[in-house]
Coordinates of N, CA and C in Angstrom, one line a residue:
X747 N -3.1 -14.0 -21.5 CA -3.3 -12.7 -21.0 C -4.7 -12.4 -20.7
X748 N -4.9 -11.4 -19.8 CA -6.3 -11.1 -19.4 C -7.1 -10.8 -20.6
X749 N -8.3 -11.4 -20.6 CA -9.3 -11.1 -21.7 C -9.0 -11.8 -23.0
X750 N -7.8 -12.4 -23.1 CA -7.5 -13.1 -24.4 C -6.9 -14.5 -24.0
X751 N -7.8 -15.4 -23.6 CA -7.3 -16.8 -23.4 C -6.7 -17.4 -24.6
X752 N -5.9 -18.4 -24.4 CA -5.1 -19.0 -25.6 C -6.1 -19.5 -26.7
X753 N -7.2 -20.1 -26.3 CA -8.2 -20.6 -27.3 C -8.7 -19.4 -28.1
X754 N -9.0 -18.3 -27.5 CA -9.5 -17.1 -28.3 C -8.4 -16.6 -29.2
X755 N -7.2 -16.6 -28.8 CA -6.1 -16.2 -29.6 C -5.9 -17.1 -30.8
X756 N -5.9 -18.4 -30.5 CA -5.8 -19.4 -31.6 C -6.9 -19.2 -32.6
X757 N -8.1 -19.0 -32.1 CA -9.3 -18.8 -33.1 C -9.1 -17.6 -33.9
X758 N -8.6 -16.5 -33.4 CA -8.3 -15.3 -34.1 C -7.3 -15.5 -35.2
X759 N -6.2 -16.2 -34.9 CA -5.2 -16.5 -35.8 C -5.7 -17.5 -36.9
X760 N -6.5 -18.4 -36.6 CA -7.1 -19.4 -37.5 C -8.0 -18.6 -38.5
X761 N -8.9 -17.8 -37.9 CA -9.8 -17.0 -38.8 C -9.1 -16.1 -39.7
X762 N -7.8 -15.7 -39.4 CA -7.0 -14.8 -40.2 C -6.3 -15.6 -41.3
X763 N -6.4 -16.9 -41.2 CA -5.8 -17.8 -42.2 C -4.3 -18.1 -41.9
X764 N -3.9 -17.8 -40.7 CA -2.5 -18.0 -40.3 C -2.2 -19.5 -40.1
X765 N -1.1 -20.0 -40.7 CA -0.8 -21.4 -40.5 C 0.7 -21.6 -40.3
X766 N 1.4 -20.5 -39.8 CA 2.8 -20.6 -39.5 C 3.0 -21.1 -38.1
X767 N 4.3 -20.9 -37.6 CA 4.6 -21.3 -36.2 C 3.9 -20.4 -35.2
X768 N 3.5 -21.0 -34.1 CA 2.8 -20.3 -33.0 C 3.8 -20.3 -31.8
X769 N 4.0 -19.1 -31.3 CA 4.8 -19.0 -30.1 C 3.9 -18.7 -28.9
X770 N 4.0 -19.6 -27.9 CA 3.0 -19.5 -26.9 C 3.6 -19.7 -25.5
X771 N 3.5 -18.6 -24.7 CA 4.0 -18.7 -23.3 C 2.9 -18.8 -22.4
X772 N 3.0 -19.6 -21.3 CA 2.0 -19.8 -20.3 C 2.4 -19.1 -19.1
X773 N 1.6 -18.1 -18.7 CA 2.0 -17.3 -17.5 C 1.1 -17.6 -16.3
X774 N 1.7 -17.5 -15.2 CA 1.0 -17.7 -13.9 C 0.5 -16.3 -13.5
X775 N -0.3 -16.2 -12.5 CA -0.7 -14.9 -11.9 C 0.5 -14.2 -11.4
X776 N 1.4 -14.9 -10.8 CA 2.7 -14.3 -10.2 C 3.5 -13.7 -11.3
X777 N 3.6 -14.4 -12.5 CA 4.3 -13.8 -13.6 C 3.6 -12.5 -14.1
X778 N 2.3 -12.5 -14.1 CA 1.6 -11.3 -14.6 C 1.7 -10.2 -13.6
X779 N 1.6 -10.5 -12.3 CA 1.7 -9.5 -11.3 C 3.1 -8.9 -11.3
X780 N 4.1 -9.7 -11.4 CA 5.5 -9.3 -11.4 C 6.0 -8.8 -12.7
X781 N 5.1 -8.9 -13.7 CA 5.5 -8.5 -15.1 C 6.9 -9.0 -15.4
X782 N 7.0 -10.3 -15.2 CA 8.3 -11.0 -15.4 C 8.5 -11.4 -16.8
X783 N 9.3 -10.6 -17.6 CA 9.6 -10.9 -19.0 C 10.4 -12.1 -19.2
X784 N 11.1 -12.6 -18.1 CA 11.8 -13.8 -18.2 C 10.9 -15.0 -18.4
X785 N 9.6 -14.8 -18.0 CA 8.6 -15.9 -18.2 C 8.1 -16.0 -19.6
X786 N 8.7 -15.3 -20.5 CA 8.3 -15.3 -21.9 C 9.4 -15.9 -22.9
X787 N 9.8 -17.1 -22.7 CA 10.9 -17.6 -23.5 C 10.4 -17.8 -25.0
X788 N 9.2 -18.2 -25.2 CA 8.7 -18.3 -26.6 C 8.7 -17.0 -27.3
X789 N 8.3 -15.9 -26.6 CA 8.3 -14.6 -27.3 C 9.8 -14.2 -27.6
X790 N 10.7 -14.5 -26.6 CA 12.1 -14.2 -26.9 C 12.6 -15.0 -28.1
X791 N 12.2 -16.2 -28.2 CA 12.5 -17.0 -29.4 C 12.0 -16.4 -30.7
X792 N 10.7 -15.9 -30.6 CA 10.1 -15.3 -31.8 C 10.8 -14.0 -32.2
X793 N 11.3 -13.3 -31.2 CA 11.9 -12.0 -31.5 C 13.4 -12.0 -31.5
X794 N 14.0 -13.2 -31.5 CA 15.5 -13.2 -31.4 C 16.1 -12.5 -32.6
X795 N 17.3 -11.9 -32.3 CA 17.9 -11.2 -33.4 C 18.3 -12.2 -34.6
X796 N 18.3 -11.6 -35.8 CA 18.6 -12.4 -37.0 C 19.4 -11.5 -37.9
X797 N 20.2 -12.1 -38.7 CA 20.9 -11.3 -39.8 C 20.2 -11.3 -41.1
X798 N 19.1 -12.0 -41.1 CA 18.2 -12.1 -42.3 C 17.6 -10.8 -42.6
X799 N 17.6 -10.4 -43.9 CA 17.1 -9.1 -44.3 C 15.7 -9.1 -44.9
X800 N 15.2 -10.3 -45.1 CA 13.8 -10.4 -45.6 C 12.8 -10.0 -44.6
X801 N 11.7 -9.4 -45.0 CA 10.7 -9.0 -44.1 C 9.8 -10.1 -43.7
X802 N 9.2 -10.0 -42.5 CA 8.3 -11.0 -42.0 C 7.1 -10.3 -41.3
X803 N 6.1 -11.1 -41.0 CA 4.9 -10.6 -40.3 C 4.7 -11.4 -39.1
X804 N 4.5 -10.6 -38.0 CA 4.2 -11.3 -36.7 C 2.7 -10.9 -36.4
X805 N 1.9 -12.0 -36.4 CA 0.5 -11.7 -36.1 C 0.2 -11.9 -34.6
X806 N -0.5 -11.0 -34.0 CA -1.0 -11.2 -32.6 C -2.5 -10.9 -32.6
X807 N -3.2 -11.6 -31.8 CA -4.7 -11.5 -31.7 C -5.0 -10.1 -31.2
X808 N -4.3 -9.6 -30.2 CA -4.5 -8.4 -29.5 C -3.2 -7.8 -29.1
X809 N -3.0 -6.5 -29.0 CA -1.8 -5.9 -28.7 C -1.3 -6.3 -27.3
X810 N -2.2 -6.6 -26.4 CA -1.8 -6.9 -25.0 C -1.1 -8.2 -24.9
X811 N -1.3 -9.1 -25.9 CA -0.7 -10.5 -25.8 C 0.8 -10.4 -26.1
X812 N 1.2 -9.3 -26.7 CA 2.6 -9.1 -27.1 C 3.5 -8.7 -25.9
X813 N 3.0 -8.0 -24.9 CA 3.8 -7.5 -23.9 C 3.1 -7.4 -22.5
X814 N 3.9 -7.4 -21.5 CA 3.3 -7.3 -20.1 C 3.0 -5.9 -19.6
X815 N 3.7 -4.9 -20.2 CA 3.5 -3.5 -19.8 C 4.0 -2.6 -20.9
X816 N 3.7 -1.3 -20.9 CA 4.1 -0.5 -22.0 C 5.6 -0.5 -22.3
X817 N 6.4 -0.5 -21.2 CA 7.9 -0.6 -21.4 C 8.3 -1.8 -22.2
X818 N 7.7 -3.0 -21.7 CA 8.0 -4.2 -22.4 C 7.5 -4.2 -23.8
X819 N 6.4 -3.5 -24.1 CA 5.8 -3.4 -25.4 C 6.9 -2.7 -26.3
X820 N 7.4 -1.6 -25.9 CA 8.4 -0.9 -26.7 C 9.6 -1.7 -27.0
X821 N 10.0 -2.5 -26.0 CA 11.2 -3.4 -26.2 C 10.8 -4.5 -27.2
X822 N 9.6 -5.0 -27.1 CA 9.2 -6.1 -28.1 C 9.1 -5.5 -29.5
X823 N 8.5 -4.3 -29.6 CA 8.4 -3.7 -30.9 C 9.8 -3.4 -31.5
X824 N 10.7 -2.9 -30.6 CA 12.1 -2.6 -31.1 C 12.7 -3.9 -31.6
X825 N 12.5 -5.0 -30.9 CA 13.1 -6.3 -31.4 C 12.4 -6.7 -32.7
X826 N 11.1 -6.5 -32.9 CA 10.5 -6.8 -34.1 C 11.0 -6.0 -35.3
X827 N 11.2 -4.7 -35.0 CA 11.8 -3.8 -36.0 C 13.2 -4.2 -36.4
X828 N 14.0 -4.7 -35.4 CA 15.3 -5.1 -35.7 C 15.3 -6.4 -36.6
X829 N 14.2 -7.2 -36.5 CA 14.1 -8.4 -37.4 C 13.5 -8.0 -38.7
X830 N 13.2 -6.8 -39.0 CA 12.5 -6.4 -40.2 C 11.1 -7.0 -40.3
X831 N 10.5 -7.0 -39.1 CA 9.1 -7.6 -39.0 C 8.1 -6.5 -38.9
X832 N 6.9 -6.8 -39.4 CA 5.7 -6.0 -39.2 C 4.8 -6.7 -38.2
X833 N 4.5 -6.1 -37.1 CA 3.6 -6.6 -36.1 C 2.2 -6.2 -36.6
X834 N 1.3 -7.2 -36.8 CA 0.0 -7.0 -37.3 C -1.0 -7.4 -36.1
X835 N -1.7 -6.5 -35.6 CA -2.6 -6.7 -34.5 C -4.0 -7.0 -35.1
X836 N -4.5 -8.3 -35.0 CA -5.7 -8.7 -35.7 C -7.0 -8.0 -35.2
X837 N -7.2 -7.8 -33.9 CA -8.5 -7.2 -33.5 C -8.7 -5.8 -33.8
X838 N -7.6 -5.0 -34.1 CA -7.7 -3.6 -34.4 C -7.2 -3.3 -35.8
X839 N -6.5 -4.2 -36.4 CA -5.9 -3.9 -37.7 C -4.6 -3.1 -37.6
X840 N -4.2 -2.7 -36.4 CA -3.0 -1.9 -36.3 C -1.7 -2.7 -36.8
X841 N -0.9 -2.0 -37.6 CA 0.3 -2.6 -38.1 C 1.5 -1.7 -37.7
X842 N 2.5 -2.3 -37.2 CA 3.7 -1.5 -36.8 C 4.8 -2.2 -37.6
X843 N 5.3 -1.4 -38.7 CA 6.3 -2.0 -39.6 C 7.7 -1.8 -39.2
X844 N 8.6 -2.4 -40.0 CA 10.0 -2.3 -39.7 C 10.6 -0.9 -39.7
X845 N 10.0 0.0 -40.4 CA 10.5 1.4 -40.4 C 9.7 2.3 -39.4
X846 N 9.1 1.6 -38.4 CA 8.2 2.4 -37.4 C 9.1 3.4 -36.6
X847 N 8.5 4.5 -36.5 CA 9.2 5.6 -35.7 C 8.5 5.8 -34.4
X848 N 8.8 6.9 -33.8 CA 8.2 7.3 -32.5 C 6.7 7.4 -32.5
X849 N 6.2 7.9 -33.6 CA 4.7 8.1 -33.8 C 4.0 6.8 -33.8
X850 N 4.5 5.8 -34.5 CA 3.9 4.5 -34.6 C 4.0 3.8 -33.3
X851 N 5.1 3.9 -32.6 CA 5.3 3.3 -31.3 C 4.3 3.9 -30.3
X852 N 4.1 5.2 -30.4 CA 3.2 5.9 -29.5 C 1.8 5.4 -29.7
X853 N 1.4 5.2 -31.0 CA 0.1 4.7 -31.3 C -0.1 3.3 -30.7
X854 N 0.9 2.5 -30.9 CA 0.9 1.1 -30.3 C 0.8 1.1 -28.8
X855 N 1.5 2.0 -28.2 CA 1.5 2.1 -26.7 C 0.1 2.5 -26.2
X856 N -0.5 3.5 -26.9 CA -1.9 3.9 -26.6 C -2.9 2.8 -26.8
X857 N -2.7 2.0 -27.9 CA -3.6 0.9 -28.1 C -3.5 -0.1 -27.0
X858 N -2.2 -0.4 -26.6 CA -2.0 -1.3 -25.5 C -2.7 -0.9 -24.2
X859 N -2.6 0.4 -23.9 CA -3.2 0.9 -22.7 C -4.7 0.9 -22.8
X860 N -5.3 1.2 -24.0 CA -6.7 1.2 -24.2 C -7.2 -0.3 -24.0
X861 N -6.5 -1.3 -24.6 CA -6.9 -2.7 -24.4 C -6.8 -3.1 -23.0
X862 N -5.8 -2.6 -22.2 CA -5.7 -2.9 -20.8 C -6.9 -2.4 -20.0
X863 N -7.3 -1.2 -20.3 CA -8.5 -0.6 -19.6 C -9.7 -1.4 -20.0
X864 N -9.9 -1.7 -21.3 CA -11.0 -2.5 -21.7 C -11.1 -3.9 -21.0
X865 N -9.9 -4.5 -20.8 CA -9.9 -5.8 -20.1 C -10.3 -5.6 -18.7
X866 N -9.8 -4.5 -18.0 CA -10.1 -4.3 -16.6 C -11.6 -4.1 -16.4
X867 N -12.3 -3.5 -17.3 CA -13.7 -3.2 -17.1 C -14.7 -4.2 -17.8
X868 N -14.1 -5.2 -18.5 CA -14.9 -6.2 -19.3 C -15.9 -6.9 -18.4
X869 N -15.5 -7.5 -17.2 CA -16.4 -8.2 -16.3 C -17.5 -7.3 -15.8
X870 N -17.2 -6.1 -15.4 CA -18.2 -5.1 -14.9 C -19.2 -4.8 -16.0
X871 N -18.7 -4.6 -17.2 CA -19.6 -4.3 -18.3 C -20.6 -5.5 -18.6
X872 N -20.0 -6.7 -18.6 CA -20.9 -7.9 -18.8 C -21.9 -8.0 -17.7
X873 N -21.5 -7.8 -16.5 CA -22.5 -7.9 -15.4 C -23.6 -6.8 -15.5
X874 N -23.1 -5.6 -15.9 CA -24.1 -4.5 -16.0 C -25.0 -4.7 -17.2
X875 N -24.5 -5.3 -18.3 CA -25.4 -5.6 -19.4 C -26.4 -6.7 -19.0
X876 N -26.0 -7.7 -18.3 CA -26.9 -8.8 -17.9 C -27.9 -8.2 -16.9
X877 N -27.6 -7.3 -16.0 CA -28.5 -6.7 -15.1 C -29.5 -5.9 -15.9
X878 N -29.1 -5.1 -16.9 CA -30.0 -4.3 -17.7 C -31.0 -5.2 -18.5
X879 N -30.5 -6.3 -19.0 CA -31.4 -7.2 -19.7 C -32.4 -7.8 -18.8
X880 N -32.0 -8.1 -17.6 CA -32.9 -8.7 -16.5 C -34.0 -7.7 -16.2
X881 N -33.5 -6.4 -16.0 CA -34.5 -5.3 -15.6 C -35.5 -5.1 -16.7
X882 N -35.0 -5.1 -18.0 CA -35.9 -4.9 -19.1 C -36.9 -6.1 -19.2
X883 N -36.5 -7.3 -19.0 CA -37.4 -8.5 -19.0 C -38.4 -8.4 -17.9
X884 N -38.1 -7.9 -16.7 CA -39.0 -7.8 -15.6 C -40.1 -6.7 -16.0
X885 N -39.6 -5.6 -16.6 CA -40.5 -4.6 -17.0 C -41.5 -5.1 -18.1
X886 N -41.0 -5.9 -19.0 CA -41.8 -6.4 -20.1 C -42.8 -7.4 -19.5
X887 N -42.4 -8.2 -18.6 CA -43.4 -9.2 -18.0 C -44.5 -8.5 -17.2
X888 N -44.1 -7.4 -16.5 CA -45.1 -6.6 -15.8 C -46.1 -6.0 -16.8
X889 N -45.5 -5.4 -17.9 CA -46.4 -4.8 -18.9 C -47.3 -5.8 -19.5
X890 N -46.8 -7.0 -19.8 CA -47.6 -8.1 -20.5 C -48.7 -8.6 -19.5
X891 N -48.4 -8.6 -18.2 CA -49.4 -9.0 -17.2 C -50.6 -8.0 -17.3
X892 N -50.3 -6.7 -17.5 CA -51.3 -5.7 -17.6 C -52.1 -5.9 -18.9
X893 N -51.4 -6.2 -20.0 CA -52.0 -6.2 -21.3 C -52.8 -7.5 -21.6
X894 N -52.3 -8.6 -21.0 CA -52.9 -9.9 -21.3 C -54.4 -9.9 -21.1
X895 N -55.0 -9.5 -20.0 CA -56.4 -9.5 -19.8 C -57.2 -8.6 -20.8
X896 N -56.5 -7.5 -21.2 CA -57.1 -6.6 -22.1 C -57.1 -7.0 -23.6
X897 N -56.2 -8.0 -23.9 CA -56.0 -8.4 -25.3 C -57.2 -9.1 -25.9
X898 N -58.1 -9.7 -25.1 CA -59.3 -10.4 -25.6 C -60.5 -9.4 -25.7
X899 N -60.4 -8.2 -25.2 CA -61.5 -7.3 -25.3 C -61.8 -6.9 -26.8
X900 N -63.0 -6.7 -27.1 CA -63.3 -6.2 -28.5 C -62.5 -5.0 -28.9
X901 N -62.1 -4.9 -30.1 CA -61.3 -3.7 -30.6 C -62.1 -2.4 -30.4
X902 N -63.4 -2.5 -30.5 CA -64.2 -1.3 -30.4 C -64.1 -0.8 -28.9
X903 N -64.0 -1.7 -28.0 CA -63.9 -1.3 -26.6 C -62.5 -0.8 -26.2
X904 N -61.5 -1.4 -26.8 CA -60.1 -1.0 -26.5 C -59.2 -1.3 -27.7
X905 N -58.6 -0.3 -28.2 CA -57.8 -0.5 -29.4 C -56.4 -1.1 -28.9
X906 N -55.7 -1.6 -29.9 CA -54.3 -2.1 -29.6 C -53.5 -1.0 -29.1
X907 N -53.6 0.2 -29.7 CA -52.8 1.3 -29.2 C -53.1 1.7 -27.8
X908 N -54.4 1.6 -27.4 CA -54.7 2.0 -26.0 C -54.2 0.9 -25.1
X909 N -54.2 -0.3 -25.5 CA -53.6 -1.4 -24.6 C -52.1 -1.2 -24.5
X910 N -51.4 -0.8 -25.6 CA -50.0 -0.6 -25.5 C -49.7 0.6 -24.6
X911 N -50.5 1.6 -24.7 CA -50.2 2.8 -23.9 C -50.5 2.5 -22.4
X912 N -51.5 1.7 -22.1 CA -51.8 1.4 -20.7 C -50.7 0.5 -20.1
X913 N -50.2 -0.4 -20.9 CA -49.2 -1.4 -20.5 C -47.8 -0.7 -20.5
X914 N -47.6 0.3 -21.3 CA -46.3 0.9 -21.4 C -45.3 0.2 -22.3
X915 N -45.8 -0.5 -23.3 CA -45.0 -1.1 -24.3 C -45.4 -0.8 -25.7
X916 N -44.6 -1.2 -26.7 CA -45.0 -0.9 -28.0 C -46.0 -1.9 -28.5
X917 N -46.7 -1.5 -29.6 CA -47.7 -2.4 -30.2 C -47.0 -3.7 -30.7
X918 N -45.8 -3.5 -31.3 CA -45.0 -4.6 -31.8 C -44.7 -5.6 -30.7
X919 N -44.4 -5.1 -29.5 CA -44.1 -6.0 -28.4 C -45.3 -6.8 -28.0
X920 N -46.5 -6.2 -28.0 CA -47.7 -6.9 -27.7 C -47.9 -8.0 -28.7
X921 N -47.8 -7.8 -30.0 CA -48.0 -8.8 -31.0 C -46.9 -9.9 -30.9
X922 N -45.7 -9.5 -30.6 CA -44.6 -10.5 -30.5 C -44.9 -11.5 -29.3
X923 N -45.4 -11.0 -28.2 CA -45.5 -11.8 -27.0 C -46.9 -12.3 -26.8
X924 N -47.9 -11.7 -27.3 CA -49.3 -12.2 -27.1 C -49.9 -12.8 -28.4
X925 N -49.3 -12.6 -29.5 CA -49.8 -13.2 -30.7 C -50.9 -12.3 -31.3
X926 N -51.5 -12.8 -32.4 CA -52.6 -12.0 -33.0 C -53.7 -11.8 -32.0
X927 N -54.4 -10.8 -32.1 CA -55.5 -10.4 -31.2 C -56.8 -11.2 -31.4
X928 N -57.1 -11.5 -32.7 CA -58.4 -12.1 -33.1 C -58.6 -13.4 -32.3
X929 N -57.6 -14.3 -32.3 CA -57.8 -15.6 -31.5 C -58.1 -15.3 -30.0
X930 N -57.4 -14.4 -29.5 CA -57.7 -14.0 -28.1 C -59.1 -13.5 -27.9
X931 N -59.5 -12.7 -28.8 CA -60.9 -12.1 -28.7 C -61.9 -13.2 -28.9
X932 N -61.7 -14.2 -29.8 CA -62.6 -15.4 -29.9 C -62.7 -16.2 -28.6
X933 N -61.5 -16.5 -28.0 CA -61.5 -17.2 -26.8 C -62.2 -16.5 -25.7
X934 N -62.0 -15.2 -25.6 CA -62.7 -14.4 -24.6 C -64.2 -14.4 -24.8
X935 N -64.6 -14.3 -26.0 CA -66.0 -14.3 -26.3 C -66.6 -15.7 -26.0
X936 N -65.9 -16.8 -26.3 CA -66.4 -18.2 -26.0 C -66.5 -18.3 -24.5
X937 N -65.5 -17.9 -23.8 CA -65.5 -18.0 -22.3 C -66.6 -17.1 -21.7
X938 N -66.8 -16.0 -22.3 CA -67.9 -15.1 -21.8 C -69.3 -15.8 -22.0
X939 N -69.4 -16.4 -23.2 CA -70.7 -17.1 -23.4 C -70.9 -18.3 -22.5
X940 N -69.9 -19.0 -22.2 CA -70.0 -20.2 -21.3 C -70.3 -19.8 -19.9
X941 N -69.7 -18.6 -19.5 CA -70.0 -18.1 -18.2 C -71.4 -17.7 -18.0
X942 N -72.1 -17.2 -19.1 CA -73.5 -16.8 -19.0 C -74.4 -17.9 -18.9
X943 N -74.0 -19.1 -19.4 CA -74.9 -20.3 -19.4 C -75.1 -20.9 -18.0

């Protein structure tokens, strides 16, 4: 499913300590676009009717991997309820038990829709975050280019706070990227003395 590749789902199940049977359907883009539930034979096997009355737990990494659309989700949850199964959604902790009613189904459907919207915007958010990090790095490099020549000045001539203010960064950023000021001041003094000779 979108946003939840098989490897990621397996990892979530493994981290939850699950060691039971895994039902895995492979869907093409056409299956996803057509929301073809006939392309889910493994899920049908997992949710097949049973006369057994013992309860069971169906673990899913994310609510979206259980169904292709909200109507399909309701049908899948109804099949799980008929099996006396509790569907446990690992990423949110949501549990839909065998005595689930309309309220629990509504919560599950809302969670499915929320996960769908998150999946649709995930790539855009990742690109936006990467662009923001890149802009911040450019600003930092520009600020450090301003601060670097001032870093070797004597503290009496220009304080660290004054350099930070002129460069537009924090004092901590200056120390993190330029190191301690004393060695820079010594180097600047030596360079100044050799220039005078």
